[in-house]
Amino acid sequence: MGQPRPEGRSLACLSITRLSNYFKSLGVRKSKRTLANYLRCLEESYYAILIRRFGFSRKASIQQPRKVFPIDTAYFRRKSMGSMMECAVAVELMRRGLAYSYFKNGDYEDDFVVETEPRELIQVTYASAMDEVDRRELRALLKARQALGGGKLRIISWDLESEVEVEGLRVAITPLWMWLMNPST
């Protein structure tokens, strides 16, 4: 915690147990219930967004670690533009009132799964050219689509606007500014 994240890695997934162990290592004793209440207060005061992992059952989703995003992107260092972009997308999805989560399957993680029909799978990357779009981003989208049984595929980039076809599926690539300004993109 508190360490800058290298570009390309996901934001911290946070479990109450992991948080409890972290505080214990600092010599601070807090119950898991108290820590859960602190996180709930951070979320209710719009200081942070806690995103659940996608699960086909509510119980499975609740028991998994959550991704934590601060509401204010000023908490990131300038070098972590990818993190700031991912945070901005999380805040905008919340502002739009959409139900969303993240999806993790083995080594692959899909940044956002918008759960309203038609389901949309979103990856966020700080890319300005097609050759900068990491194959890992595309593979993560395809793996998530396969596991979830369908959905529209989208990559939100820094300023690249394109459409690519991967394994017969259409992937829309939208610049962040355009996606933020136009809810229908």
GROMACS .gro file of N, CA and C in nm, residues 4-147:
model
  432
    4PRO      N    1   0.384   0.339  -0.560
    4PRO     CA    2   0.334   0.369  -0.694
    4PRO      C    3   0.323   0.241  -0.773
    5ARG      N    4   0.224   0.234  -0.858
    5ARG     CA    5   0.205   0.112  -0.935
    5ARG      C    6   0.268   0.130  -1.071
    6PRO      N    7   0.344   0.031  -1.118
    6PRO     CA    8   0.400   0.039  -1.253
    6PRO      C    9   0.289   0.038  -1.356
    7GLU      N   10   0.312   0.104  -1.468
    7GLU     CA   11   0.213   0.106  -1.576
    7GLU      C   12   0.182  -0.036  -1.619
    8GLY      N   13   0.056  -0.060  -1.650
    8GLY     CA   14   0.016  -0.189  -1.704
    8GLY      C   15  -0.033  -0.287  -1.599
    9ARG      N   16  -0.016  -0.256  -1.470
    9ARG     CA   17  -0.067  -0.347  -1.367
    9ARG      C   18  -0.197  -0.291  -1.315
   10SER      N   19  -0.283  -0.380  -1.268
   10SER     CA   20  -0.413  -0.334  -1.221
   10SER      C   21  -0.402  -0.266  -1.086
   11LEU      N   22  -0.501  -0.184  -1.055
   11LEU     CA   23  -0.504  -0.121  -0.925
   11LEU      C   24  -0.520  -0.227  -0.818
   12ALA      N   25  -0.490  -0.190  -0.697
   12ALA     CA   26  -0.487  -0.287  -0.588
   12ALA      C   27  -0.623  -0.352  -0.566
   13CYS      N   28  -0.621  -0.484  -0.558
   13CYS     CA   29  -0.738  -0.558  -0.513
   13CYS      C   30  -0.726  -0.569  -0.363
   14LEU      N   31  -0.832  -0.537  -0.295
   14LEU     CA   32  -0.827  -0.525  -0.151
   14LEU      C   33  -0.924  -0.619  -0.085
   15SER      N   34  -0.872  -0.703   0.002
   15SER     CA   35  -0.959  -0.787   0.084
   15SER      C   36  -0.945  -0.740   0.228
   16ILE      N   37  -1.048  -0.761   0.304
   16ILE     CA   38  -1.046  -0.721   0.445
   16ILE      C   39  -0.935  -0.795   0.519
   17THR      N   40  -0.915  -0.923   0.488
   17THR     CA   41  -0.810  -1.001   0.553
   17THR      C   42  -0.673  -0.943   0.522
   18ARG      N   43  -0.649  -0.910   0.396
   18ARG     CA   44  -0.521  -0.852   0.357
   18ARG      C   45  -0.499  -0.718   0.426
   19LEU      N   46  -0.603  -0.638   0.434
   19LEU     CA   47  -0.594  -0.509   0.501
   19LEU      C   48  -0.567  -0.527   0.650
   20SER      N   49  -0.634  -0.623   0.711
   20SER     CA   50  -0.614  -0.653   0.853
   20SER      C   51  -0.469  -0.697   0.878
   21ASN      N   52  -0.417  -0.783   0.794
   21ASN     CA   53  -0.278  -0.829   0.807
   21ASN      C   54  -0.179  -0.715   0.790
   22TYR      N   55  -0.209  -0.623   0.698
   22TYR     CA   56  -0.122  -0.508   0.676
   22TYR      C   57  -0.115  -0.423   0.803
   23PHE      N   58  -0.230  -0.393   0.862
   23PHE     CA   59  -0.230  -0.312   0.984
   23PHE      C   60  -0.165  -0.385   1.101
   24LYS      N   61  -0.183  -0.516   1.109
   24LYS     CA   62  -0.117  -0.594   1.213
   24LYS      C   63   0.035  -0.583   1.200
   25SER      N   64   0.085  -0.585   1.075
   25SER     CA   65   0.230  -0.574   1.053
   25SER      C   66   0.284  -0.438   1.098
   26LEU      N   67   0.196  -0.338   1.103
   26LEU     CA   68   0.235  -0.205   1.151
   26LEU      C   69   0.216  -0.191   1.302
   27GLY      N   70   0.161  -0.295   1.364
   27GLY     CA   71   0.137  -0.291   1.507
   27GLY      C   72   0.003  -0.229   1.545
   28VAL      N   73  -0.085  -0.213   1.447
   28VAL     CA   74  -0.217  -0.155   1.471
   28VAL      C   75  -0.318  -0.268   1.470
   29ARG      N   76  -0.391  -0.283   1.578
   29ARG     CA   77  -0.490  -0.390   1.588
   29ARG      C   78  -0.629  -0.333   1.564
   30LYS      N   79  -0.693  -0.377   1.458
   30LYS     CA   80  -0.832  -0.340   1.426
   30LYS      C   81  -0.904  -0.465   1.383
   31SER      N   82  -1.028  -0.479   1.426
   31SER     CA   83  -1.104  -0.596   1.386
   31SER      C   84  -1.142  -0.585   1.238
   32LYS      N   85  -1.170  -0.698   1.178
   32LYS     CA   86  -1.212  -0.699   1.038
   32LYS      C   87  -1.343  -0.623   1.021
   33ARG      N   88  -1.429  -0.631   1.120
   33ARG     CA   89  -1.557  -0.559   1.115
   33ARG      C   90  -1.533  -0.407   1.112
   34THR      N   91  -1.440  -0.359   1.194
   34THR     CA   92  -1.407  -0.217   1.197
   34THR      C   93  -1.349  -0.173   1.064
   35LEU      N   94  -1.258  -0.253   1.008
   35LEU     CA   95  -1.199  -0.219   0.879
   35LEU      C   96  -1.304  -0.216   0.768
   36ALA      N   97  -1.396  -0.312   0.771
   36ALA     CA   98  -1.505  -0.312   0.673
   36ALA      C   99  -1.591  -0.187   0.688
   37ASN      N  100  -1.615  -0.144   0.811
   37ASN     CA  101  -1.691  -0.021   0.835
   37ASN      C  102  -1.616   0.101   0.783
   38TYR      N  103  -1.484   0.105   0.803
   38TYR     CA  104  -1.403   0.216   0.751
   38TYR      C  105  -1.415   0.224   0.598
   39LEU      N  106  -1.404   0.109   0.533
   39LEU     CA  107  -1.416   0.107   0.386
   39LEU      C  108  -1.554   0.153   0.341
   40ARG      N  109  -1.656   0.108   0.413
   40ARG     CA  110  -1.792   0.149   0.379
   40ARG      C  111  -1.806   0.300   0.394
   41CYS      N  112  -1.746   0.357   0.499
   41CYS     CA  113  -1.751   0.503   0.520
   41CYS      C  114  -1.678   0.577   0.408
   42LEU      N  115  -1.564   0.524   0.363
   42LEU     CA  116  -1.492   0.585   0.251
   42LEU      C  117  -1.577   0.585   0.125
   43GLU      N  118  -1.649   0.477   0.105
   43GLU     CA  119  -1.734   0.465  -0.013
   43GLU      C  120  -1.856   0.557  -0.002
   44GLU      N  121  -1.920   0.560   0.114
   44GLU     CA  122  -2.039   0.642   0.132
   44GLU      C  123  -2.009   0.792   0.129
   45SER      N  124  -1.887   0.829   0.165
   45SER     CA  125  -1.850   0.971   0.161
   45SER      C  126  -1.793   1.012   0.026
   46TYR      N  127  -1.798   0.922  -0.072
   46TYR     CA  128  -1.747   0.945  -0.207
   46TYR      C  129  -1.598   0.981  -0.207
   47TYR      N  130  -1.525   0.917  -0.119
   47TYR     CA  131  -1.380   0.932  -0.117
   47TYR      C  132  -1.315   0.825  -0.204
   48ALA      N  133  -1.378   0.708  -0.210
   48ALA     CA  134  -1.325   0.597  -0.288
   48ALA      C  135  -1.440   0.516  -0.346
   49ILE      N  136  -1.410   0.445  -0.454
   49ILE     CA  137  -1.505   0.353  -0.516
   49ILE      C  138  -1.449   0.213  -0.495
   50LEU      N  139  -1.531   0.124  -0.445
   50LEU     CA  140  -1.491  -0.016  -0.427
   50LEU      C  141  -1.569  -0.099  -0.527
   51ILE      N  142  -1.497  -0.161  -0.620
   51ILE     CA  143  -1.562  -0.236  -0.727
   51ILE      C  144  -1.552  -0.385  -0.699
   52ARG      N  145  -1.666  -0.451  -0.703
   52ARG     CA  146  -1.672  -0.595  -0.679
   52ARG      C  147  -1.623  -0.672  -0.801
   53ARG      N  148  -1.573  -0.790  -0.773
   53ARG     CA  149  -1.535  -0.882  -0.880
   53ARG      C  150  -1.662  -0.945  -0.934
   54PHE      N  151  -1.670  -0.965  -1.066
   54PHE     CA  152  -1.787  -1.025  -1.127
   54PHE      C  153  -1.801  -1.168  -1.080
   55GLY      N  154  -1.923  -1.204  -1.047
   55GLY     CA  155  -1.953  -1.341  -1.010
   55GLY      C  156  -2.093  -1.375  -1.058
   56PHE      N  157  -2.116  -1.499  -1.092
   56PHE     CA  158  -2.249  -1.537  -1.138
   56PHE      C  159  -2.348  -1.546  -1.024
   57SER      N  160  -2.298  -1.552  -0.900
   57SER     CA  161  -2.387  -1.546  -0.785
   57SER      C  162  -2.345  -1.428  -0.697
   58ARG      N  163  -2.441  -1.371  -0.628
   58ARG     CA  164  -2.415  -1.257  -0.540
   58ARG      C  165  -2.315  -1.293  -0.430
   59LYS      N  166  -2.330  -1.413  -0.375
   59LYS     CA  167  -2.242  -1.458  -0.267
   59LYS      C  168  -2.097  -1.468  -0.316
   60ALA      N  169  -2.076  -1.525  -0.432
   60ALA     CA  170  -1.941  -1.538  -0.486
   60ALA      C  171  -1.879  -1.401  -0.510
   61SER      N  172  -1.958  -1.306  -0.555
   61SER     CA  173  -1.910  -1.171  -0.581
   61SER      C  174  -1.871  -1.099  -0.452
   62ILE      N  175  -1.949  -1.115  -0.347
   62ILE     CA  176  -1.925  -1.047  -0.221
   62ILE      C  177  -1.798  -1.098  -0.153
   63GLN      N  178  -1.768  -1.226  -0.166
   63GLN     CA  179  -1.654  -1.285  -0.097
   63GLN      C  180  -1.520  -1.255  -0.162
   64GLN      N  181  -1.519  -1.201  -0.282
   64GLN     CA  182  -1.396  -1.176  -0.354
   64GLN      C  183  -1.337  -1.038  -0.320
   65PRO      N  184  -1.205  -1.021  -0.339
   65PRO     CA  185  -1.144  -0.889  -0.315
   65PRO      C  186  -1.203  -0.784  -0.408
   66ARG      N  187  -1.200  -0.661  -0.364
   66ARG     CA  188  -1.251  -0.550  -0.445
   66ARG      C  189  -1.135  -0.465  -0.496
   67LYS      N  190  -1.157  -0.401  -0.611
   67LYS     CA  191  -1.061  -0.303  -0.661
   67LYS      C  192  -1.099  -0.169  -0.601
   68VAL      N  193  -1.000  -0.092  -0.560
   68VAL     CA  194  -1.024   0.036  -0.495
   68VAL      C  195  -0.974   0.148  -0.586
   69PHE      N  196  -1.062   0.245  -0.610
   69PHE     CA  197  -1.028   0.362  -0.689
   69PHE      C  198  -1.057   0.488  -0.607
   70PRO      N  199  -0.963   0.579  -0.595
   70PRO     CA  200  -0.997   0.707  -0.532
   70PRO      C  201  -1.085   0.787  -0.628
   71ILE      N  202  -1.175   0.867  -0.574
   71ILE     CA  203  -1.261   0.949  -0.660
   71ILE      C  204  -1.177   1.056  -0.732
   72ASP      N  205  -1.077   1.107  -0.664
   72ASP     CA  206  -0.993   1.215  -0.718
   72ASP      C  207  -0.867   1.156  -0.779
   73THR      N  208  -0.846   1.179  -0.908
   73THR     CA  209  -0.729   1.123  -0.976
   73THR      C  210  -0.600   1.195  -0.936
   74ALA      N  211  -0.608   1.301  -0.857
   74ALA     CA  212  -0.489   1.371  -0.811
   74ALA      C  213  -0.406   1.286  -0.714
   75TYR      N  214  -0.462   1.176  -0.665
   75TYR     CA  215  -0.388   1.088  -0.576
   75TYR      C  216  -0.284   1.005  -0.651
   76PHE      N  217  -0.289   1.005  -0.783
   76PHE     CA  218  -0.192   0.931  -0.863
   76PHE      C  219  -0.077   1.022  -0.901
   77ARG      N  220   0.038   0.962  -0.917
   77ARG     CA  221   0.151   1.037  -0.969
   77ARG      C  222   0.134   1.055  -1.118
   78ARG      N  223   0.196   1.157  -1.171
   78ARG     CA  224   0.184   1.190  -1.314
   78ARG      C  225   0.224   1.073  -1.403
   79LYS      N  226   0.317   0.990  -1.357
   79LYS     CA  227   0.367   0.880  -1.440
   79LYS      C  228   0.264   0.769  -1.459
   80SER      N  229   0.161   0.764  -1.379
   80SER     CA  230   0.066   0.654  -1.387
   80SER      C  231  -0.062   0.696  -1.460
   81MET      N  232  -0.045   0.738  -1.585
   81MET     CA  233  -0.160   0.783  -1.664
   81MET      C  234  -0.262   0.670  -1.685
   82GLY      N  235  -0.216   0.548  -1.700
   82GLY     CA  236  -0.308   0.436  -1.717
   82GLY      C  237  -0.398   0.420  -1.596
   83SER      N  238  -0.340   0.434  -1.477
   83SER     CA  239  -0.418   0.426  -1.353
   83SER      C  240  -0.518   0.540  -1.343
   84MET      N  241  -0.474   0.659  -1.379
   84MET     CA  242  -0.564   0.774  -1.375
   84MET      C  243  -0.679   0.756  -1.473
   85MET      N  244  -0.650   0.703  -1.590
   85MET     CA  245  -0.755   0.679  -1.690
   85MET      C  246  -0.855   0.576  -1.638
   86GLU      N  247  -0.804   0.468  -1.580
   86GLU     CA  248  -0.891   0.362  -1.528
   86GLU      C  249  -0.980   0.418  -1.417
   87CYS      N  250  -0.922   0.503  -1.333
   87CYS     CA  251  -0.998   0.567  -1.225
   87CYS      C  252  -1.107   0.658  -1.282
   88ALA      N  253  -1.073   0.736  -1.385
   88ALA     CA  254  -1.171   0.826  -1.447
   88ALA      C  255  -1.288   0.746  -1.507
   89VAL      N  256  -1.259   0.631  -1.567
   89VAL     CA  257  -1.364   0.546  -1.623
   89VAL      C  258  -1.452   0.492  -1.511
   90ALA      N  259  -1.392   0.449  -1.400
   90ALA     CA  260  -1.470   0.398  -1.287
   90ALA      C  261  -1.564   0.506  -1.232
   91VAL      N  262  -1.513   0.627  -1.219
   91VAL     CA  263  -1.595   0.738  -1.168
   91VAL      C  264  -1.708   0.769  -1.265
   92GLU      N  265  -1.679   0.768  -1.394
   92GLU     CA  266  -1.783   0.798  -1.493
   92GLU      C  267  -1.890   0.689  -1.497
   93LEU      N  268  -1.850   0.563  -1.486
   93LEU     CA  269  -1.949   0.455  -1.482
   93LEU      C  270  -2.040   0.471  -1.360
   94MET      N  271  -1.981   0.510  -1.247
   94MET     CA  272  -2.061   0.534  -1.127
   94MET      C  273  -2.155   0.652  -1.149
   95ARG      N  274  -2.103   0.758  -1.210
   95ARG     CA  275  -2.185   0.877  -1.235
   95ARG      C  276  -2.303   0.846  -1.327
   96ARG      N  277  -2.281   0.759  -1.423
   96ARG     CA  278  -2.387   0.720  -1.516
   96ARG      C  279  -2.489   0.626  -1.451
   97GLY      N  280  -2.460   0.579  -1.332
   97GLY     CA  281  -2.554   0.492  -1.260
   97GLY      C  282  -2.560   0.351  -1.313
   98LEU      N  283  -2.453   0.306  -1.376
   98LEU     CA  284  -2.450   0.171  -1.433
   98LEU      C  285  -2.401   0.069  -1.331
   99ALA      N  286  -2.451  -0.052  -1.341
   99ALA     CA  287  -2.401  -0.162  -1.259
   99ALA      C  288  -2.276  -0.216  -1.329
  100TYR      N  289  -2.166  -0.221  -1.257
  100TYR     CA  290  -2.043  -0.268  -1.318
  100TYR      C  291  -1.955  -0.337  -1.215
  101SER      N  292  -1.861  -0.416  -1.264
  101SER     CA  293  -1.768  -0.491  -1.180
  101SER      C  294  -1.641  -0.512  -1.261
  102TYR      N  295  -1.546  -0.583  -1.204
  102TYR     CA  296  -1.430  -0.624  -1.282
  102TYR      C  297  -1.433  -0.776  -1.294
  103PHE      N  298  -1.362  -0.830  -1.391
  103PHE     CA  299  -1.363  -0.974  -1.413
  103PHE      C  300  -1.221  -1.025  -1.412
  104LYS      N  301  -1.195  -1.129  -1.339
  104LYS     CA  302  -1.062  -1.190  -1.335
  104LYS      C  303  -1.076  -1.339  -1.359
  105ASN      N  304  -0.996  -1.388  -1.453
  105ASN     CA  305  -0.996  -1.529  -1.488
  105ASN      C  306  -0.851  -1.572  -1.505
  106GLY      N  307  -0.796  -1.635  -1.403
  106GLY     CA  308  -0.655  -1.675  -1.410
  106GLY      C  309  -0.565  -1.554  -1.414
  107ASP      N  310  -0.480  -1.548  -1.518
  107ASP     CA  311  -0.387  -1.436  -1.533
  107ASP      C  312  -0.449  -1.316  -1.601
  108TYR      N  313  -0.570  -1.331  -1.654
  108TYR     CA  314  -0.631  -1.223  -1.729
  108TYR      C  315  -0.734  -1.148  -1.646
  109GLU      N  316  -0.731  -1.017  -1.660
  109GLU     CA  317  -0.827  -0.934  -1.588
  109GLU      C  318  -0.889  -0.835  -1.686
  110ASP      N  319  -1.020  -0.828  -1.684
  110ASP     CA  320  -1.094  -0.730  -1.762
  110ASP      C  321  -1.128  -0.616  -1.668
  111ASP      N  322  -1.089  -0.493  -1.705
  111ASP     CA  323  -1.102  -0.379  -1.615
  111ASP      C  324  -1.246  -0.356  -1.569
  112PHE      N  325  -1.341  -0.360  -1.662
  112PHE     CA  326  -1.481  -0.334  -1.627
  112PHE      C  327  -1.575  -0.422  -1.707
  113VAL      N  328  -1.677  -0.471  -1.639
  113VAL     CA  329  -1.787  -0.541  -1.703
  113VAL      C  330  -1.912  -0.461  -1.670
  114VAL      N  331  -1.966  -0.393  -1.771
  114VAL     CA  332  -2.091  -0.319  -1.751
  114VAL      C  333  -2.202  -0.422  -1.762
  115GLU      N  334  -2.276  -0.439  -1.653
  115GLU     CA  335  -2.366  -0.553  -1.642
  115GLU      C  336  -2.505  -0.531  -1.700
  116THR      N  337  -2.533  -0.412  -1.750
  116THR     CA  338  -2.663  -0.388  -1.813
  116THR      C  339  -2.660  -0.447  -1.954
  117GLU      N  340  -2.776  -0.491  -2.001
  117GLU     CA  341  -2.782  -0.552  -2.134
  117GLU      C  342  -2.786  -0.444  -2.241
  118PRO      N  343  -2.714  -0.457  -2.349
  118PRO     CA  344  -2.618  -0.562  -2.376
  118PRO      C  345  -2.491  -0.539  -2.291
  119ARG      N  346  -2.439  -0.646  -2.235
  119ARG     CA  347  -2.320  -0.639  -2.150
  119ARG      C  348  -2.203  -0.583  -2.232
  120GLU      N  349  -2.122  -0.499  -2.167
  120GLU     CA  350  -2.006  -0.443  -2.235
  120GLU      C  351  -1.881  -0.471  -2.152
  121LEU      N  352  -1.777  -0.519  -2.218
  121LEU     CA  353  -1.649  -0.548  -2.154
  121LEU      C  354  -1.551  -0.438  -2.194
  122ILE      N  355  -1.489  -0.375  -2.093
  122ILE     CA  356  -1.404  -0.258  -2.119
  122ILE      C  357  -1.265  -0.281  -2.063
  123GLN      N  358  -1.166  -0.253  -2.147
  123GLN     CA  359  -1.026  -0.247  -2.105
  123GLN      C  360  -0.982  -0.102  -2.121
  124VAL      N  361  -0.900  -0.054  -2.029
  124VAL     CA  362  -0.849   0.082  -2.034
  124VAL      C  363  -0.698   0.075  -2.049
  125THR      N  364  -0.644   0.149  -2.147
  125THR     CA  365  -0.501   0.148  -2.171
  125THR      C  366  -0.453   0.285  -2.216
  126TYR      N  367  -0.335   0.322  -2.173
  126TYR     CA  368  -0.275   0.448  -2.213
  126TYR      C  369  -0.200   0.425  -2.343
  127ALA      N  370  -0.274   0.421  -2.452
  127ALA     CA  371  -0.217   0.396  -2.585
  127ALA      C  372  -0.261   0.506  -2.680
  128SER      N  373  -0.168   0.547  -2.766
  128SER     CA  374  -0.198   0.650  -2.864
  128SER      C  375  -0.191   0.598  -3.007
  129ALA      N  376  -0.140   0.479  -3.025
  129ALA     CA  377  -0.128   0.419  -3.158
  129ALA      C  378  -0.164   0.271  -3.149
  130MET      N  379  -0.206   0.216  -3.260
  130MET     CA  380  -0.251   0.077  -3.263
  130MET      C  381  -0.141  -0.019  -3.219
  131ASP      N  382  -0.015   0.010  -3.255
  131ASP     CA  383   0.093  -0.080  -3.216
  131ASP      C  384   0.122  -0.074  -3.065
  132GLU      N  385   0.068   0.027  -2.995
  132GLU     CA  386   0.085   0.037  -2.851
  132GLU      C  387  -0.022  -0.041  -2.774
  133VAL      N  388  -0.130  -0.079  -2.843
  133VAL     CA  389  -0.234  -0.157  -2.776
  133VAL      C  390  -0.178  -0.297  -2.753
  134ASP      N  391  -0.161  -0.330  -2.628
  134ASP     CA  392  -0.100  -0.456  -2.588
  134ASP      C  393  -0.189  -0.574  -2.627
  135ARG      N  394  -0.129  -0.678  -2.681
  135ARG     CA  395  -0.203  -0.801  -2.714
  135ARG      C  396  -0.272  -0.856  -2.590
  136ARG      N  397  -0.213  -0.832  -2.474
  136ARG     CA  398  -0.271  -0.879  -2.348
  136ARG      C  399  -0.409  -0.817  -2.325
  137GLU      N  400  -0.425  -0.690  -2.363
  137GLU     CA  401  -0.554  -0.623  -2.348
  137GLU      C  402  -0.659  -0.693  -2.433
  138LEU      N  403  -0.624  -0.726  -2.555
  138LEU     CA  404  -0.718  -0.793  -2.645
  138LEU      C  405  -0.748  -0.935  -2.597
  139ARG      N  406  -0.645  -1.007  -2.552
  139ARG     CA  407  -0.667  -1.143  -2.502
  139ARG      C  408  -0.757  -1.142  -2.379
  140ALA      N  409  -0.737  -1.043  -2.290
  140ALA     CA  410  -0.821  -1.035  -2.170
  140ALA      C  411  -0.967  -1.013  -2.208
  141LEU      N  412  -0.992  -0.928  -2.306
  141LEU     CA  413  -1.130  -0.905  -2.352
  141LEU      C  414  -1.191  -1.033  -2.409
  142LEU      N  415  -1.114  -1.103  -2.491
  142LEU     CA  416  -1.165  -1.225  -2.554
  142LEU      C  417  -1.191  -1.335  -2.451
  143LYS      N  418  -1.099  -1.350  -2.354
  143LYS     CA  419  -1.118  -1.451  -2.249
  143LYS      C  420  -1.241  -1.418  -2.165
  144ALA      N  421  -1.260  -1.290  -2.131
  144ALA     CA  422  -1.376  -1.251  -2.051
  144ALA      C  423  -1.504  -1.274  -2.129
  145ARG      N  424  -1.505  -1.239  -2.257
  145ARG     CA  425  -1.625  -1.258  -2.340
  145ARG      C  426  -1.662  -1.405  -2.348
  146GLN      N  427  -1.560  -1.490  -2.364
  146GLN     CA  428  -1.584  -1.634  -2.371
  146GLN      C  429  -1.641  -1.686  -2.238
  147ALA      N  430  -1.582  -1.643  -2.127
  147ALA     CA  431  -1.627  -1.690  -1.995
  147ALA      C  432  -1.766  -1.639  -1.960
   0.00000   0.00000   0.00000
